[in-house]
Amino acid sequence: MRQFPADTNYSFLPQGRFVMKTADACIYPYPVGDASLRRLADELELRGFTGAIAVGIPAGCTVGNVRFLSGVDITANSVKSCRDALRSAPKTDVVMVHAGDAVFNRAILGNIPLHILRGIYHTDKRAFDHVSARMAADRGVAVDIDLSRIISESGSRRQRTLERYREISRLSRKYGFMLTISSGGRSLVGLRSVRAFVLLGAVAGLDELQVCEALAAPAALMSPHLSVEVIE
Amino acid sequence: MRPLPPTQRPNWRYIAAEMVPRWCPASARDMHYAILGCEASLFGDSNAASMRTSVISCDGGVVIVRCIRGTEDDVETALATVTDVGVAPVALHPFVTSGTIHGLKKKIVIRSLPSDEGNYKIGDNTYRILRMSGQKVDLVQQGIKQTTALYLNTDDLEDF
């Protein structure tokens, strides 16, 4: 049985080189959500995570044994508005942009320096096709699997979400772009354990290896493999 | 009536799940209906029926669920999709599975319930302070329709 941590020192440590083997790709601490960063760190550690991308924190930090990357969540309907939003947003470690139709997705994958494409569940089934998949693989952009849509939705919306996620996992296996998995938790109640990520990932069509890679993807996004450059 | 011989009894598995937040006022009956609803919603009525899930107990922040052997993964998946019981938001985190309740209870550590430590005011809102284990503090505001909560640490309480 897991033991609950006793008094732990939750002092904010300076940024260090932390290996995030298992990271939740999107959480919302206070004031967006209703749990403080220290409390979320405590809970994430208890649930088997070593890191997370937190939206709304000014900079990346380490709390206890959990490494937090700061993230910005951008929703836009054109490349120009997306670029404007990115310019006005504070500097963060991870840029996440919500997906739109096929034209928008290809445009942002080609023109915006983003790390994660989110909100794929509410797009059309042709919005992320083999062209977008190849572009995401080439540019090192990850596609997010937001488990909160499986957890909180039901009926036709959940069915549509599962259908989209299964298609994304198939494309990921074929074209090799990265996936991330997030709980999208705005509260302590919204967080899930690593085990739940594996089980819900299986429902979404991800095998265990894909889930493991997706949990490690936020760390990989911070240190991308640069393409080989031939110098004559 | 003669009891069924052990070979003819169903093979049960017992799953213990931690309830978050621990102070959630959920009864075993409400929890049972919430779990069955999630199973039927995710896997369909036919598969939910084959799991034969029932809630054995629901107190002290731990829920004990019984299911047929071989369906533990599906039940755990369904438990991960539980978001509320009645009107109270709650999350269930399974942490141990066993073939007997006796074996399961040996692995459950009984922890003290959160202590009530008066009120705390943030802006116009007054919250009830529930001190959990370690440095965890929950601020709970009991409304007419819903309960809102802030999940903090003692250090955060000083920062406010």
CSV table of C-alpha atoms in Angstrom, one decimal, chain A:
chain,number,residue,atom,x,y,z
A,1,MET,CA,0.0,0.0,0.0
A,2,ARG,CA,1.2,3.5,-0.8
A,3,GLN,CA,2.2,5.5,2.2
A,4,PHE,CA,1.2,9.0,2.6
A,5,PRO,CA,4.0,11.4,2.9
A,6,ALA,CA,4.5,12.9,6.3
A,7,ASP,CA,5.8,16.4,6.8
A,8,THR,CA,7.7,17.3,3.7
A,9,ASN,CA,9.7,20.4,3.0
A,10,TYR,CA,7.8,22.2,0.2
A,11,SER,CA,10.2,25.0,-0.3
A,12,PHE,CA,10.5,26.2,-3.8
A,13,LEU,CA,13.9,25.1,-5.0
A,14,PRO,CA,15.8,26.8,-7.8
A,15,GLN,CA,15.3,25.3,-11.3
A,16,GLY,CA,17.5,22.2,-11.6
A,17,ARG,CA,17.9,19.6,-14.3
A,18,PHE,CA,15.1,17.2,-13.3
A,19,VAL,CA,14.2,14.2,-15.3
A,20,MET,CA,10.4,14.1,-15.8
A,21,LYS,CA,9.7,10.4,-16.5
A,22,THR,CA,6.0,10.8,-15.9
A,23,ALA,CA,4.5,14.2,-16.4
A,24,ASP,CA,0.9,15.4,-16.6
A,25,ALA,CA,0.8,17.6,-19.7
A,26,CYS,CA,-1.7,20.1,-18.4
A,27,ILE,CA,-3.0,21.2,-15.0
A,28,TYR,CA,-4.4,24.5,-13.8
A,29,PRO,CA,-3.2,25.5,-10.3
A,30,TYR,CA,-4.7,28.3,-8.2
A,31,PRO,CA,-6.0,31.0,-9.2
A,32,VAL,CA,-7.3,29.3,-12.4
A,33,GLY,CA,-8.0,26.1,-10.5
A,34,ASP,CA,-8.8,25.6,-6.8
A,35,ALA,CA,-5.7,23.9,-5.6
A,36,SER,CA,-2.4,25.5,-4.8
A,37,LEU,CA,0.8,24.5,-6.6
A,38,ARG,CA,2.3,23.0,-3.4
A,39,ARG,CA,-0.8,21.0,-2.8
A,40,LEU,CA,-0.9,19.8,-6.4
A,41,ALA,CA,2.8,18.8,-6.1
A,42,ASP,CA,2.0,16.8,-3.1
A,43,GLU,CA,-0.9,15.1,-4.8
A,44,LEU,CA,1.0,14.5,-8.1
A,45,GLU,CA,3.9,12.8,-6.2
A,46,LEU,CA,1.4,10.6,-4.4
A,47,ARG,CA,-0.2,9.6,-7.7
A,48,GLY,CA,3.2,8.7,-9.3
A,49,PHE,CA,4.1,11.8,-11.3
A,50,THR,CA,7.5,13.5,-11.3
A,51,GLY,CA,6.5,16.6,-13.3
A,52,ALA,CA,3.7,18.5,-14.9
A,53,ILE,CA,3.0,21.5,-17.1
A,54,ALA,CA,1.1,24.1,-15.1
A,55,VAL,CA,-0.8,26.8,-16.9
A,56,GLY,CA,-0.7,30.2,-15.3
A,57,ILE,CA,2.4,30.0,-13.2
A,58,PRO,CA,5.0,32.7,-14.0
A,59,ALA,CA,8.0,30.3,-14.4
A,60,GLY,CA,9.0,26.7,-14.1
A,61,CYS,CA,9.9,25.6,-10.6
A,62,THR,CA,10.5,22.5,-8.5
A,63,VAL,CA,8.2,21.8,-5.5
A,64,GLY,CA,9.3,18.9,-3.4
A,65,ASN,CA,10.1,16.2,-5.9
A,66,VAL,CA,7.9,17.4,-8.7
A,67,ARG,CA,9.1,19.6,-11.5
A,68,PHE,CA,6.7,22.1,-13.0
A,69,LEU,CA,7.0,23.7,-16.4
A,70,SER,CA,5.1,26.8,-17.1
A,71,GLY,CA,2.7,26.7,-19.9
A,72,VAL,CA,0.4,29.0,-21.9
A,73,ASP,CA,-2.8,27.8,-23.4
A,74,ILE,CA,-3.8,29.7,-26.5
A,75,THR,CA,-7.2,29.6,-28.3
A,76,ALA,CA,-7.3,31.4,-31.6
A,77,ASN,CA,-9.1,31.2,-34.9
A,78,SER,CA,-6.4,32.5,-37.2
A,79,VAL,CA,-2.7,32.4,-37.4
A,80,LYS,CA,-2.5,36.2,-36.9
A,81,SER,CA,-4.6,36.1,-33.7
A,82,CYS,CA,-2.6,33.1,-32.5
A,83,ARG,CA,0.7,35.0,-33.2
A,84,ASP,CA,-0.7,38.1,-31.4
A,85,ALA,CA,-1.8,36.0,-28.4
A,86,LEU,CA,1.7,34.4,-28.2
A,87,ARG,CA,3.4,37.8,-28.4
A,88,SER,CA,1.2,39.3,-25.6
A,89,ALA,CA,1.5,36.1,-23.4
A,90,PRO,CA,4.3,36.0,-20.8
A,91,LYS,CA,7.3,34.0,-21.6
A,92,THR,CA,6.7,30.3,-20.7
A,93,ASP,CA,8.4,27.0,-21.2
A,94,VAL,CA,5.7,25.3,-23.2
A,95,VAL,CA,3.3,26.8,-25.7
A,96,MET,CA,0.0,25.0,-26.2
A,97,VAL,CA,-2.4,26.0,-29.0
A,98,HIS,CA,-5.9,24.7,-29.4
A,99,ALA,CA,-6.6,22.9,-32.7
A,100,GLY,CA,-9.0,24.1,-35.3
A,101,ASP,CA,-9.9,23.1,-38.8
A,102,ALA,CA,-7.5,21.5,-41.2
A,103,VAL,CA,-6.3,24.8,-42.7
A,104,PHE,CA,-5.7,26.3,-39.3
A,105,ASN,CA,-3.9,23.3,-38.0
A,106,ARG,CA,-1.5,23.1,-41.0
A,107,ALA,CA,-0.9,26.9,-40.8
A,108,ILE,CA,0.0,26.9,-37.1
A,109,LEU,CA,2.1,23.8,-37.4
A,110,GLY,CA,4.0,25.5,-40.2
A,111,ASN,CA,4.3,29.1,-38.8
A,112,ILE,CA,3.9,29.1,-35.0
A,113,PRO,CA,6.7,27.9,-32.6
A,114,LEU,CA,4.4,25.7,-30.5
A,115,HIS,CA,5.1,22.6,-28.5
A,116,ILE,CA,1.7,21.0,-28.0
A,117,LEU,CA,-1.5,20.9,-30.1
A,118,ARG,CA,-4.4,20.7,-27.7
A,119,GLY,CA,-8.2,20.3,-28.0
A,120,ILE,CA,-8.1,17.8,-30.9
A,121,TYR,CA,-11.3,16.2,-29.5
A,122,HIS,CA,-13.6,19.0,-30.7
A,123,THR,CA,-12.2,19.2,-34.2
A,124,ASP,CA,-13.6,17.7,-37.4
A,125,LYS,CA,-12.2,14.2,-38.2
A,126,ARG,CA,-10.4,15.6,-41.3
A,127,ALA,CA,-8.8,18.4,-39.2
A,128,PHE,CA,-5.7,16.4,-38.3
A,129,ASP,CA,-4.8,14.2,-41.3
A,130,HIS,CA,-1.7,12.6,-42.6
A,131,VAL,CA,-0.3,16.0,-43.8
A,132,SER,CA,-0.6,17.5,-40.3
A,133,ALA,CA,0.7,14.3,-38.8
A,134,ARG,CA,3.8,14.5,-41.0
A,135,MET,CA,4.3,18.2,-40.2
A,136,ALA,CA,3.9,17.6,-36.4
A,137,ALA,CA,6.5,14.7,-36.6
A,138,ASP,CA,9.0,16.9,-38.6
A,139,ARG,CA,8.7,19.9,-36.3
A,140,GLY,CA,8.6,18.0,-33.0
A,141,VAL,CA,5.1,19.1,-32.0
A,142,ALA,CA,3.1,16.8,-29.7
A,143,VAL,CA,-0.6,16.2,-29.8
A,144,ASP,CA,-2.4,16.2,-26.5
A,145,ILE,CA,-4.7,13.5,-25.3
A,146,ASP,CA,-6.9,15.3,-22.8
A,147,LEU,CA,-8.3,12.6,-20.4
A,148,SER,CA,-10.7,15.1,-18.8
A,149,ARG,CA,-12.9,14.8,-21.9
A,150,ILE,CA,-13.2,11.0,-21.4
A,151,ILE,CA,-13.7,11.4,-17.7
A,152,SER,CA,-16.3,14.2,-17.6
A,153,GLU,CA,-18.2,13.7,-20.9
A,154,SER,CA,-20.7,11.0,-21.6
A,155,GLY,CA,-22.8,9.7,-24.5
A,156,SER,CA,-22.2,11.0,-28.0
A,157,ARG,CA,-19.6,13.6,-27.0
A,158,ARG,CA,-17.5,10.9,-25.3
A,159,GLN,CA,-17.9,8.6,-28.2
A,160,ARG,CA,-16.7,11.3,-30.6
A,161,THR,CA,-13.7,12.1,-28.3
A,162,LEU,CA,-12.7,8.4,-28.2
A,163,GLU,CA,-13.0,8.1,-32.0
A,164,ARG,CA,-10.8,11.2,-32.5
A,165,TYR,CA,-8.2,9.9,-29.9
A,166,ARG,CA,-8.1,6.4,-31.6
A,167,GLU,CA,-7.5,8.1,-34.9
A,168,ILE,CA,-4.7,10.2,-33.4
A,169,SER,CA,-3.0,7.2,-31.8
A,170,ARG,CA,-3.1,5.4,-35.1
A,171,LEU,CA,-1.6,8.4,-36.9
A,172,SER,CA,1.1,8.7,-34.2
A,173,ARG,CA,2.1,5.0,-34.6
A,174,LYS,CA,2.3,5.5,-38.4
A,175,TYR,CA,4.0,8.9,-38.6
A,176,GLY,CA,5.9,9.0,-35.3
A,177,PHE,CA,4.8,12.4,-33.9
A,178,MET,CA,4.8,12.7,-30.1
A,179,LEU,CA,1.8,12.4,-27.9
A,180,THR,CA,1.2,13.9,-24.5
A,181,ILE,CA,-1.4,12.9,-22.0
A,182,SER,CA,-3.0,15.4,-19.6
A,183,SER,CA,-5.6,15.2,-16.9
A,184,GLY,CA,-6.7,18.8,-17.5
A,185,GLY,CA,-7.2,19.1,-13.8
A,186,ARG,CA,-8.5,22.4,-12.4
A,187,SER,CA,-8.9,20.8,-9.0
A,188,LEU,CA,-7.4,18.1,-6.8
A,189,VAL,CA,-10.5,16.1,-7.8
A,190,GLY,CA,-9.5,16.4,-11.5
A,191,LEU,CA,-6.1,14.7,-11.1
A,192,ARG,CA,-5.7,11.1,-11.9
A,193,SER,CA,-2.9,8.6,-11.2
A,194,VAL,CA,-0.4,7.2,-13.6
A,195,ARG,CA,-2.2,3.8,-13.4
A,196,ALA,CA,-5.5,5.6,-14.4
A,197,PHE,CA,-3.6,7.3,-17.3
A,198,VAL,CA,-2.6,3.8,-18.6
A,199,LEU,CA,-6.1,2.4,-18.2
A,200,LEU,CA,-7.9,5.4,-19.8
A,201,GLY,CA,-5.2,5.6,-22.4
A,202,ALA,CA,-6.1,2.0,-23.4
A,203,VAL,CA,-9.7,3.1,-23.8
A,204,ALA,CA,-8.5,5.9,-26.0
A,205,GLY,CA,-6.6,3.4,-28.2
A,206,LEU,CA,-3.1,3.9,-26.8
A,207,ASP,CA,-1.0,0.9,-26.0
A,208,GLU,CA,1.2,0.9,-22.8
A,209,LEU,CA,4.3,1.9,-24.7
A,210,GLN,CA,2.6,4.9,-26.2
A,211,VAL,CA,1.3,5.9,-22.8
A,212,CYS,CA,4.8,5.7,-21.3
A,213,GLU,CA,6.2,7.7,-24.2
A,214,ALA,CA,3.4,10.3,-23.9
A,215,LEU,CA,4.1,10.6,-20.1
A,216,ALA,CA,7.8,11.3,-20.9
A,217,ALA,CA,7.0,13.6,-23.8
A,218,PRO,CA,7.0,17.0,-21.9
A,219,ALA,CA,10.6,16.4,-21.0
A,220,ALA,CA,11.4,15.4,-24.6
A,221,LEU,CA,9.8,18.7,-25.8
A,222,MET,CA,12.2,20.6,-23.7
A,223,SER,CA,15.2,18.9,-25.3
A,224,PRO,CA,14.2,18.3,-28.9
A,225,HIS,CA,16.4,16.2,-31.2
A,226,LEU,CA,17.6,18.6,-33.8
A,227,SER,CA,17.5,17.4,-37.4
A,228,VAL,CA,20.9,16.6,-38.9
A,229,GLU,CA,22.5,19.5,-40.7
A,230,VAL,CA,25.0,18.8,-43.5
A,231,ILE,CA,27.9,21.3,-43.6
A,232,GLU,CA,30.0,21.2,-46.7
